[in-house]
Coordinates of C-alpha atoms in Angstrom, one line a residue:
M1 CA 0.2 -0.3 -0.5
R2 CA 2.8 2.4 1.2
R3 CA 4.7 1.9 -2.0
L4 CA 1.3 2.1 -4.5
L5 CA 1.1 5.5 -2.8
T6 CA 4.4 6.5 -3.0
C7 CA 4.0 5.8 -6.9
C8 CA 1.2 8.0 -6.9
V9 CA 3.1 10.7 -5.6
L10 CA 5.5 10.1 -8.0
L11 CA 2.9 10.0 -10.5
M12 CA 1.3 13.6 -9.3
A13 CA 5.0 15.1 -9.1
L14 CA 6.0 14.2 -12.8
L15 CA 2.6 15.5 -13.9
M16 CA 3.3 18.6 -11.9
L17 CA 6.2 19.3 -13.8
T18 CA 4.9 18.9 -16.8
F19 CA 2.2 20.8 -16.3
G20 CA 3.5 22.7 -14.0
G21 CA 4.9 26.1 -15.5
V22 CA 1.1 27.1 -16.0
T23 CA -0.2 25.2 -12.5
A24 CA 2.0 27.1 -10.6
Q25 CA 1.2 30.2 -12.1
T26 CA -2.2 29.9 -12.7
N27 CA -3.6 27.9 -9.2
P28 CA -1.1 29.2 -6.4
F29 CA -3.2 27.3 -3.6
E30 CA -3.2 24.1 -5.1
L31 CA 0.6 24.4 -5.5
L32 CA 0.6 25.2 -1.7
V33 CA -1.4 21.8 -0.6
F34 CA 0.1 19.6 -2.9
D35 CA 3.9 20.5 -1.4
A36 CA 3.0 20.2 2.0
R37 CA 1.5 16.5 0.6
A38 CA 4.6 15.9 0.5
D39 CA 6.9 17.7 2.8
L40 CA 3.6 16.2 5.6
E41 CA 5.0 12.3 3.9
L42 CA 7.9 13.4 3.9
L43 CA 8.3 14.1 7.4
A44 CA 6.0 10.8 8.6
D45 CA 8.6 8.9 6.4
A46 CA 11.5 10.2 9.4
V47 CA 8.8 9.8 12.8
F48 CA 7.2 7.0 12.3
G49 CA 9.0 4.6 9.0
V50 CA 9.2 4.2 5.4
E51 CA 6.2 2.7 5.0
I52 CA 4.5 3.0 8.6
R53 CA 1.3 5.6 9.4
P54 CA -1.1 5.4 12.3
E55 CA -4.1 4.1 12.2
G56 CA -6.7 6.4 10.5
W57 CA -4.0 7.7 8.6
T58 CA -6.1 8.7 5.5
N59 CA -3.5 7.9 2.2
N60 CA -5.7 11.5 0.0
T61 CA -3.2 12.7 -2.8
D62 CA -6.4 13.6 -5.1
L63 CA -5.6 17.7 -5.8
Q64 CA -9.4 17.6 -6.5
S65 CA -11.3 16.3 -3.8
P66 CA -13.5 17.5 -2.3
S67 CA -11.5 16.5 1.3
F68 CA -7.8 16.3 -0.1
V69 CA -7.5 19.5 3.2
N70 CA -9.1 19.2 5.7
D71 CA -7.1 15.4 5.2
L72 CA -3.6 17.0 4.8
W73 CA -5.1 18.6 8.3
F74 CA -6.4 15.9 9.8
N75 CA -2.5 14.0 8.7
N76 CA -0.8 16.6 9.9
E77 CA -2.8 16.4 14.1
L78 CA -2.1 12.9 14.4
L79 CA 2.0 13.7 12.7
A80 CA 1.7 16.4 15.7
D81 CA 0.2 14.3 18.1
A82 CA 3.3 11.6 17.8
I83 CA 6.0 14.5 17.7
F84 CA 4.8 16.5 20.4
G85 CA 2.3 14.1 22.4
P86 CA -1.6 14.0 22.3
G87 CA -2.9 17.1 23.1
F88 CA 0.0 19.1 23.2
R89 CA 0.9 22.0 20.8
P90 CA 4.0 24.6 20.8
R91 CA 2.2 27.9 21.6
D92 CA 2.4 28.9 18.0
W93 CA 0.1 25.8 16.8
I94 CA -2.9 27.6 14.9
G95 CA -5.0 24.4 14.6
V96 CA -8.0 25.0 12.3
T97 CA -9.1 29.2 12.6
V98 CA -12.2 29.3 10.1
P99 CA -14.4 26.6 8.0
N100 CA -11.9 28.3 4.8
I101 CA -10.0 25.4 3.0
E102 CA -7.7 28.1 2.1
I103 CA -7.1 29.7 5.3
L104 CA -6.8 26.7 6.8
A105 CA -4.3 25.1 4.2
R106 CA -2.0 28.1 5.6
N107 CA -2.4 26.8 9.0
I108 CA -1.6 23.5 8.2
R109 CA 1.7 24.8 6.3
H110 CA 2.5 26.8 9.2
D111 CA 2.4 24.1 12.1
L112 CA 4.1 21.7 9.8
E113 CA 6.5 23.8 9.9
L114 CA 6.7 23.7 14.3
S115 CA 6.1 19.6 13.6
A116 CA 9.6 19.7 11.6
D117 CA 11.9 22.2 13.9
E118 CA 10.8 19.5 17.2
F119 CA 11.8 16.5 14.4
F120 CA 14.6 18.5 11.8
D121 CA 17.6 19.1 13.5
E122 CA 17.6 21.1 10.0
R123 CA 15.4 20.1 6.5
P124 CA 16.2 17.5 4.8
D125 CA 17.1 18.5 1.2
E126 CA 13.6 16.7 -0.6
W127 CA 11.9 19.3 1.5
R128 CA 10.1 21.6 -0.2
G129 CA 8.6 23.8 1.8
A130 CA 6.4 27.5 0.8
A131 CA 6.6 31.1 1.5
L132 CA 8.7 32.2 4.7
I133 CA 5.4 34.6 5.7
L134 CA 3.6 31.1 6.5
Q135 CA 5.9 31.1 9.1
C136 CA 4.6 33.3 10.5
S137 CA 2.7 34.0 13.5
R138 CA -1.1 33.9 12.3
T139 CA -1.3 38.0 14.0
L140 CA 1.2 38.2 12.0
Q141 CA 0.1 36.6 9.0
N142 CA -3.0 39.4 9.8
I143 CA -2.0 42.4 10.2
L144 CA 0.0 42.2 6.6
T145 CA -3.8 41.1 5.3
I146 CA -5.3 43.9 6.7
L147 CA -2.6 47.0 6.0
D148 CA -2.5 45.2 1.9
R149 CA -6.4 45.4 1.9
F150 CA -7.3 48.5 3.2
Y151 CA -3.8 50.7 3.7
N152 CA -1.9 49.8 0.8
L153 CA 1.5 48.7 2.2
Q154 CA 3.4 45.5 2.2
S155 CA 5.8 43.8 2.7
N156 CA 9.9 44.1 1.4
T157 CA 10.7 42.3 3.6
P158 CA 13.5 39.8 1.3
Q159 CA 13.5 35.9 1.6
S160 CA 16.9 35.5 2.8
V161 CA 17.0 37.1 5.6
L162 CA 17.5 34.5 8.9
R163 CA 14.8 35.8 11.0
Y164 CA 12.5 36.5 8.3
C165 CA 9.4 37.0 10.6
Q166 CA 10.9 39.1 13.7
T167 CA 12.2 41.0 10.7
V168 CA 8.9 41.9 8.8
E169 CA 7.3 42.7 12.5
V170 CA 10.7 45.3 12.8
E171 CA 9.2 47.1 9.6
I172 CA 5.7 47.2 9.5
T173 CA 5.9 48.7 13.0
D174 CA 6.7 52.6 11.8
S175 CA 3.5 52.0 9.7
L176 CA 1.5 50.1 12.5
V177 CA 2.3 53.4 15.1
N178 CA 1.3 55.8 12.4
I179 CA -1.8 53.9 11.7
I180 CA -3.1 53.4 16.0
F181 CA -1.7 57.5 16.8
G182 CA -2.9 58.8 13.5
T183 CA -6.5 57.8 14.1
P184 CA -8.5 60.5 16.0
G185 CA -10.6 58.9 18.2
A186 CA -14.0 58.3 19.4
D187 CA -13.2 62.3 21.2
G188 CA -11.7 63.8 17.2
R189 CA -7.9 63.4 19.5
L190 CA -5.2 62.0 18.4
R191 CA -3.7 60.0 21.6
D192 CA -0.4 61.7 22.2
P193 CA 2.5 58.7 23.6
F194 CA 4.6 61.2 24.9
A195 CA 1.8 61.0 27.6
L196 CA 1.3 58.4 27.4
L197 CA 5.5 57.2 28.0
S198 CA 5.0 59.2 30.7
G199 CA 2.0 57.0 32.5
V200 CA 3.8 54.5 32.2
R201 CA 7.1 55.9 34.2
G202 CA 5.1 56.5 36.8
D203 CA 4.0 53.3 37.2
L204 CA 6.7 51.8 37.2
E205 CA 7.7 53.8 40.5
R206 CA 3.8 52.4 41.8
L207 CA 5.6 48.8 41.5
A208 CA 9.0 50.3 42.6
D209 CA 6.8 51.6 45.2
E210 CA 4.7 48.8 45.8
L211 CA 7.6 46.1 45.5
L212 CA 10.6 47.0 47.2
G213 CA 9.5 50.2 48.8
L214 CA 9.1 53.5 48.6
S215 CA 11.7 55.7 47.6
T216 CA 13.9 52.1 47.8
R217 CA 15.0 51.2 44.3
P218 CA 17.1 48.4 43.2
P219 CA 21.2 49.1 42.5
G220 CA 22.2 51.1 38.9
Y221 CA 18.7 51.6 39.2
R222 CA 17.8 55.5 37.2
G223 CA 14.5 56.7 37.7
G224 CA 14.7 60.1 35.9
R225 CA 10.6 61.6 34.6
D226 CA 11.6 63.9 32.6
V227 CA 9.6 62.8 29.0
N228 CA 12.0 65.0 26.7
A229 CA 15.0 64.6 27.9
P230 CA 16.2 62.3 24.5
S231 CA 17.2 59.2 26.8
F232 CA 13.8 59.1 28.9
T233 CA 12.7 55.8 26.8
A234 CA 15.5 53.9 27.0
D235 CA 16.0 54.8 30.8
V236 CA 12.3 54.3 31.5
R237 CA 13.6 50.2 30.0
L238 CA 15.8 49.9 31.3
D239 CA 14.7 50.5 34.6
M240 CA 11.7 48.0 34.1
E241 CA 14.6 45.4 33.4
T242 CA 17.0 46.3 36.7
L243 CA 13.6 45.3 38.6
A244 CA 12.7 42.5 37.0
N245 CA 16.2 41.5 37.5
D246 CA 16.0 42.2 40.9
R247 CA 12.7 40.4 41.2
L248 CA 12.4 37.9 38.8
G249 CA 16.2 36.9 38.7
A250 CA 19.0 37.6 36.2
D251 CA 17.3 37.3 32.8
E252 CA 14.7 35.3 33.3
R253 CA 11.1 36.9 32.3
P254 CA 7.4 36.8 31.5
A255 CA 6.1 34.2 28.6
G256 CA 6.1 36.8 26.1
W257 CA 8.1 39.7 26.6
D258 CA 8.9 41.7 24.6
G259 CA 11.7 43.7 25.5
T260 CA 12.1 46.2 23.2
A261 CA 13.2 49.6 23.1
S262 CA 12.2 51.5 20.3
T263 CA 12.4 55.2 19.1
N264 CA 10.1 55.8 17.3
P265 CA 7.7 56.9 21.1
G266 CA 4.6 55.0 20.0
A267 CA 6.1 51.6 20.2
A268 CA 8.0 52.4 22.7
Y269 CA 5.0 53.0 24.4
L270 CA 3.1 49.6 23.3
A271 CA 5.9 47.5 24.7
L272 CA 7.2 49.2 27.1
R273 CA 3.3 49.6 28.8
Y274 CA 3.0 45.6 27.8
D275 CA 6.4 44.3 29.6
L276 CA 4.9 46.5 33.0
E277 CA 1.6 44.7 32.7
L278 CA 3.0 41.7 32.8
L279 CA 5.8 41.8 35.5
S280 CA 2.7 43.3 37.3
D281 CA 0.5 40.2 37.1
V282 CA 4.0 38.1 38.1
T283 CA 5.0 40.3 40.9
L284 CA 1.5 41.1 42.6
G285 CA -0.8 38.8 40.8
I286 CA -3.1 38.2 37.8
G287 CA -5.3 42.5 37.6
V288 CA -3.7 43.7 41.7
R289 CA -2.2 46.6 40.5
P290 CA -0.7 49.7 43.1
T291 CA -3.0 52.7 44.5
G292 CA -3.1 54.3 41.6
W293 CA -2.7 52.9 38.2
Q294 CA -2.9 54.9 35.0
G295 CA -3.0 52.0 32.5
E296 CA -7.2 50.9 32.9
V297 CA -7.4 50.0 29.5
A298 CA -7.3 47.2 29.2
I299 CA -6.3 46.0 25.3
E300 CA -2.8 48.1 26.7
R301 CA -2.1 44.4 28.3
C302 CA -1.7 42.7 25.3
D303 CA 0.7 41.4 23.4
P304 CA 1.3 44.7 20.8
L305 CA 0.4 42.6 17.7
T306 CA -2.6 42.1 19.0
R307 CA -3.1 45.2 20.2
S308 CA -2.2 46.6 16.9
L309 CA -4.1 44.1 14.6
A310 CA -7.1 45.0 16.7
F311 CA -7.1 48.4 16.1
I312 CA -7.0 48.0 12.9
T313 CA -9.4 45.5 12.4
E314 CA -11.7 47.5 14.2
Q315 CA -11.1 51.3 10.8
S316 CA -10.7 48.9 9.2
F317 CA -14.2 46.8 9.1
D318 CA -17.9 48.5 10.1
N319 CA -20.2 47.3 13.6
F320 CA -17.0 44.8 14.7
S321 CA -16.2 46.1 18.2
L322 CA -14.3 44.4 20.9
N323 CA -17.0 46.0 23.6
D324 CA -19.2 42.6 24.3
L325 CA -15.7 41.0 25.4
N326 CA -14.8 40.8 29.2
P327 CA -11.4 43.3 29.8
E328 CA -11.6 42.1 33.7
A329 CA -11.4 38.4 31.9
I330 CA -8.2 36.9 33.1
D331 CA -8.0 35.1 29.1
Y332 CA -9.1 38.8 27.7
C333 CA -6.4 39.4 25.4
A334 CA -6.7 35.2 24.2
Q335 CA -10.2 36.7 23.4
V336 CA -9.2 39.8 21.4
S337 CA -6.5 37.7 19.4
S338 CA -9.5 34.9 18.7
A339 CA -12.5 37.2 17.6
T340 CA -9.6 39.9 15.6
N341 CA -7.8 37.3 14.1
A342 CA -11.4 36.0 13.1
L343 CA -12.5 38.1 11.2
V344 CA -10.0 39.6 8.7
E345 CA -9.7 35.3 8.5
N346 CA -13.7 35.4 7.2
P347 CA -14.9 38.8 6.7
P348 CA -18.2 39.4 6.0
V349 CA -19.8 39.3 2.7
L350 CA -21.1 43.0 1.4
D351 CA -24.5 42.6 -0.9
V352 CA -25.1 44.1 -3.8
I353 CA -26.9 47.0 -2.4
E354 CA -24.5 47.3 0.7
Q355 CA -20.6 48.0 -1.4
E356 CA -23.6 50.3 -4.1
R357 CA -23.4 52.1 -0.3
L358 CA -20.1 52.3 0.7
L359 CA -18.8 53.1 -3.2
T360 CA -21.1 55.3 -4.0
A361 CA -20.1 59.6 -2.8
E362 CA -20.2 62.8 -3.5
S363 CA -17.7 65.7 -5.0
N364 CA -16.4 68.4 -2.4
F365 CA -15.8 70.7 -5.0
A366 CA -13.0 68.4 -5.9
F367 CA -10.0 69.2 -8.8
S368 CA -10.6 66.4 -11.0
Y369 CA -8.0 65.4 -13.7
L370 CA -7.5 63.0 -16.8
D371 CA -4.1 61.4 -15.0
V372 CA -3.4 59.8 -12.1
A373 CA -1.1 62.3 -11.5
A374 CA -3.2 65.9 -11.5
T375 CA -1.4 66.6 -14.7
E376 CA -4.4 67.8 -17.5
Y377 CA -6.7 69.2 -14.8
M378 CA -11.0 68.9 -16.1
G379 CA -11.7 72.0 -13.7
V380 CA -13.0 71.8 -9.8
M381 CA -16.0 69.1 -9.9
P382 CA -19.4 70.6 -7.9
G383 CA -20.0 69.9 -5.2
G384 CA -22.9 67.0 -5.1
V385 CA -22.0 65.8 -8.0
R386 CA -22.4 61.8 -7.1
F387 CA -20.3 59.9 -8.3
R388 CA -18.8 55.9 -7.9
A389 CA -15.6 54.9 -6.5
L390 CA -13.9 52.2 -9.1
Y391 CA -9.5 52.5 -7.7
R392 CA -6.9 54.1 -5.1
N393 CA -3.7 54.5 -6.5
F394 CA -1.0 53.3 -4.5
G395 CA 1.2 54.1 -0.9
E396 CA -0.2 57.7 0.6
S397 CA -1.5 58.9 -2.5
N398 CA -5.4 60.5 -2.4
M399 CA -6.5 60.1 -5.8
M400 CA -8.9 57.6 -7.0
F401 CA -10.8 56.8 -9.7
V402 CA -14.0 57.4 -10.1
Q403 CA -16.7 57.2 -12.7
G404 CA -20.1 59.1 -12.5
D405 CA -23.0 60.3 -15.0
N406 CA -20.0 60.9 -18.6
F407 CA -17.7 61.6 -16.8
A408 CA -14.5 59.1 -15.9
L409 CA -11.8 60.8 -14.4
Y410 CA -9.2 61.1 -10.4
V411 CA -9.9 63.1 -7.6
D412 CA -8.5 63.2 -4.4
R413 CA -10.7 61.2 -1.4
R414 CA -9.9 64.5 0.5
F415 CA -12.6 66.3 -1.2
T416 CA -15.1 64.0 -1.2
S417 CA -17.4 61.7 0.7
V418 CA -15.3 59.1 0.7
E419 CA -14.3 57.1 4.3
E420 CA -10.3 56.3 4.2
T421 CA -11.8 53.1 5.5
T422 CA -13.7 52.9 2.5
F423 CA -11.6 54.4 0.0
R424 CA -8.0 51.5 1.1
G425 CA -10.2 47.9 1.1
L426 CA -11.3 49.7 -3.2
P427 CA -9.0 47.8 -5.6
S428 CA -5.2 49.8 -6.6
L429 CA -3.6 50.9 -10.5
E430 CA -1.6 47.8 -10.4
S431 CA -1.9 47.1 -13.7
V432 CA -4.6 48.4 -14.6
N433 CA -5.5 51.6 -16.5
P434 CA -8.8 53.0 -16.3
L435 CA -10.5 55.0 -19.7
S436 CA -10.9 58.6 -18.3
F437 CA -13.0 62.1 -20.2
C438 CA -15.4 64.6 -18.7
D439 CA -18.4 65.9 -20.9
A440 CA -20.2 66.7 -18.1
F441 CA -21.3 70.5 -18.3
W442 CA -18.2 71.3 -15.3
C443 CA -15.9 69.9 -17.9
N444 CA -13.7 73.4 -19.0
G445 CA -10.0 70.5 -19.3
P446 CA -8.0 70.2 -19.9
G447 CA -5.5 72.1 -18.6
P448 CA -2.9 73.5 -15.9
T449 CA -4.1 73.2 -13.0
P450 CA -4.9 76.6 -11.2
T451 CA -2.2 78.0 -8.6
P452 CA -2.9 77.5 -5.6
T453 CA -3.4 80.7 -3.1
G454 CA -2.9 79.0 0.1
S455 CA -1.0 75.8 1.6
G456 CA -3.0 71.9 2.4
P457 CA -4.2 68.9 0.5
R458 CA -4.9 70.4 -2.9
L459 CA -1.1 71.9 -3.4
S460 CA 0.3 68.0 -2.0
I461 CA -1.2 67.0 -4.8
L462 CA 0.7 69.5 -7.1
V463 CA 3.5 69.8 -5.5
Q464 CA 3.7 65.1 -5.8
T465 CA 3.0 65.8 -9.0
T466 CA 7.3 66.1 -9.5
P467 CA 9.5 64.2 -7.9
V468 CA 13.5 65.1 -7.8
A469 CA 16.5 62.5 -7.4
T470 CA 15.9 61.1 -3.9
P471 CA 19.3 62.4 -1.2
D472 CA 22.3 60.2 -0.6
T473 CA 21.6 60.2 2.6
G474 CA 25.2 58.7 2.9
V475 CA 26.7 61.5 1.6
I476 CA 25.5 63.8 3.8
G477 CA 25.8 61.8 6.8
A478 CA 29.2 62.4 6.3
T479 CA 29.3 65.9 7.2
K480 CA 25.6 65.7 8.8
Q481 CA 25.0 65.0 12.9
L482 CA 21.8 62.6 12.4
V483 CA 19.7 63.1 15.0
S484 CA 16.3 62.3 16.8
W485 CA 13.0 63.3 16.3
N486 CA 13.1 65.0 20.2
S487 CA 16.0 66.6 19.1
V488 CA 13.8 67.9 16.4
R489 CA 11.9 72.3 17.5
V490 CA 8.8 72.4 16.0
T491 CA 7.5 76.3 16.8
Y492 CA 3.0 76.1 15.4
V493 CA 2.4 78.8 13.6
F494 CA -0.7 77.4 12.1
D495 CA -4.0 74.7 12.7
N496 CA -5.6 72.9 10.4
V497 CA -7.5 71.1 12.7
A498 CA -9.9 69.7 11.0
G499 CA -7.9 69.0 8.3
G500 CA -5.3 67.7 10.7
S501 CA -2.0 68.7 9.9
A502 CA -0.3 71.8 10.9
Q503 CA 2.3 74.4 9.3
V504 CA 4.6 74.2 11.3
A505 CA 8.5 76.4 11.6
L506 CA 10.7 73.3 12.7
E507 CA 15.4 73.8 14.2
L508 CA 17.4 70.6 14.5
C509 CA 19.4 71.2 18.2
R510 CA 21.8 68.7 18.7
G511 CA 20.5 67.9 22.0
S512 CA 17.1 68.2 23.7
A513 CA 14.8 70.4 21.3
A514 CA 13.0 70.9 25.2
T515 CA 16.4 72.5 26.5
S516 CA 19.5 72.9 23.7
E517 CA 20.6 75.8 22.3
A518 CA 22.3 74.7 20.0
C519 CA 19.4 75.1 17.2
E520 CA 19.6 75.6 13.4
P521 CA 16.8 76.4 11.1
V522 CA 15.8 73.5 9.1
T523 CA 16.1 75.0 5.4
R524 CA 15.0 71.3 3.4
V525 CA 12.4 68.8 3.8
F526 CA 12.2 65.5 1.0
D527 CA 9.9 63.6 1.9
N528 CA 11.0 59.3 0.3
N529 CA 7.0 59.0 0.5
T530 CA 5.6 60.8 -2.3
G531 CA 9.6 61.5 -3.6
T532 CA 9.5 65.5 -3.6
T533 CA 10.2 68.0 -1.4
R534 CA 7.7 69.9 1.2
P535 CA 6.9 73.2 -0.4
V536 CA 8.3 76.5 2.3
L537 CA 5.3 77.6 2.6
S538 CA 5.8 81.0 4.7
Q539 CA 8.7 82.9 7.3
F540 CA 8.3 82.5 11.1
N541 CA 10.5 84.7 12.7
G542 CA 13.0 84.1 10.0
L543 CA 12.7 80.4 9.6
N544 CA 10.6 78.6 7.0
V545 CA 7.7 77.2 8.3
F546 CA 6.7 73.3 6.1
E547 CA 3.1 72.0 6.5
F548 CA 2.9 68.4 8.3
R549 CA -0.5 65.7 9.1
Y550 CA -0.4 65.3 13.1
G551 CA 1.2 62.4 14.6
Y552 CA 4.7 60.4 14.5
I553 CA 6.7 60.9 10.8
T554 CA 9.2 59.1 9.4
N555 CA 11.2 58.6 6.2
L556 CA 11.3 62.1 5.7
L557 CA 14.9 64.1 5.3
I558 CA 15.6 67.1 7.4
E559 CA 18.0 69.7 6.7
S560 CA 20.4 71.6 8.2
E561 CA 23.4 73.0 7.9
T562 CA 24.9 70.7 10.2
I563 CA 22.6 68.5 11.1
Y564 CA 20.0 65.8 9.9
S565 CA 16.8 63.4 11.0
T566 CA 14.3 61.4 9.2
D567 CA 11.9 61.6 11.4
V568 CA 9.1 64.4 13.7
W569 CA 6.5 64.6 15.9
I570 CA 3.7 66.6 15.1
S571 CA 1.4 67.0 18.5
D572 CA -2.7 67.7 18.1
P573 CA -3.3 71.3 19.3
T574 CA -5.6 69.1 22.3
I575 CA -3.0 67.3 23.7
R576 CA -0.2 69.6 23.6

């Protein structure tokens, strides 16, 4: 029987080699499950012995069989029982999540790799494997799904890196932080990571008082409380590790401990708050906190990846909320993880009427163009003109292709009633070149765009059509000093609260922007996201004035005469 199965597998392999070029390109799902079956059998040979299989093993090798993936899962679980023990699985084991064979196949591939990690010192030469992303956690995979679908953000981490999943996580951290701290809450306000970091420091001191006594601290404890100090977040991390060493033992940490010390204030807050909650659980007891504890939001007890997935899922799907979960439950974070991952893996299917409602919108006097680069101006689309949104542009661009009565044009989403989450859910213009035209009464082009009299989104559209060469930071770094965001002195000139942006004058300092006197006026800001130089809007007290959206902004090149920085924090007026 085993020889017959081997022959069948070899025959299938031959067929795949013969027709594989077409199959691999037209049906990657079949290739995924075929390779998973081949690797499963290879591992089973090593575990049980050639031609030996446990009772109940299904020898289904028919890719067209309705039960092929289910049988693959069943065999994978039998194999895991033999490797880990009946009923025992690694912490990251996914298993069955939702009744979707594509997701189930993905999970099988992930779990099969965990079994192989446990049994093999290194993979045999015959091991087929799969894309490395399938070895990453369920949560990370689903975060990438949401970022791709709703934010047009993809990972660029090469398959050749040594710690692939960890590298991907680091790569997307800034994007997640920008979304979390750049999205207004229900009260219309942005969250201030500096105020939150100050709260972490206060709670760390409360925990230390509770564990060691008032004003008693371990040797090497720094205790700095100036949130504007350049070393503030590093000092909080160091003190937390020092307290953990004192209470738990050197390098002994709770499961899941993050331990990172990011220079991004939002990322630093998420990691520090999570670790502080873990440390409190293991030293005081689960859910037990000192009097005056500021960390009162239950979701902040969850690891940063779960926290991030929960946030972007709530932002991306209407009518989804975690309010029904009990924040006092011991397994609250596990419930959050289960609910958010399940929704991403099995999203609601909108009926035709609901799709039409979401994608049908109206103009708010939007400039309209025949091209996505906004160079062929067709006039202002009058307020109230209805259209259907069809495609969105890439990256940070707000341009989208819309169609209405007697026109099909490109407009900026910010001058329409299209919500950002709906916009991010549109298919991108990749590999698409829709036909644009305008026969409506208000069309008066093509022609040059009118010169703007102010700034804001319309000016951004114009500026983004003239990309220039990206500066070489290696050359700049040879003559200028690199400083972080807390060395950028920001003077607020004007707030456009409705538009979510501010006009600011900038200086770069050699120390903390709050205390340093060695500061230089910023001469240029280059935005690597758009490939453009930010325009100087005006002068304020002899300083150049630029416009930025609120939040933590990365991938910039901010230059003065002898200093440069790559990020800046622009705060909402309600949290200054």
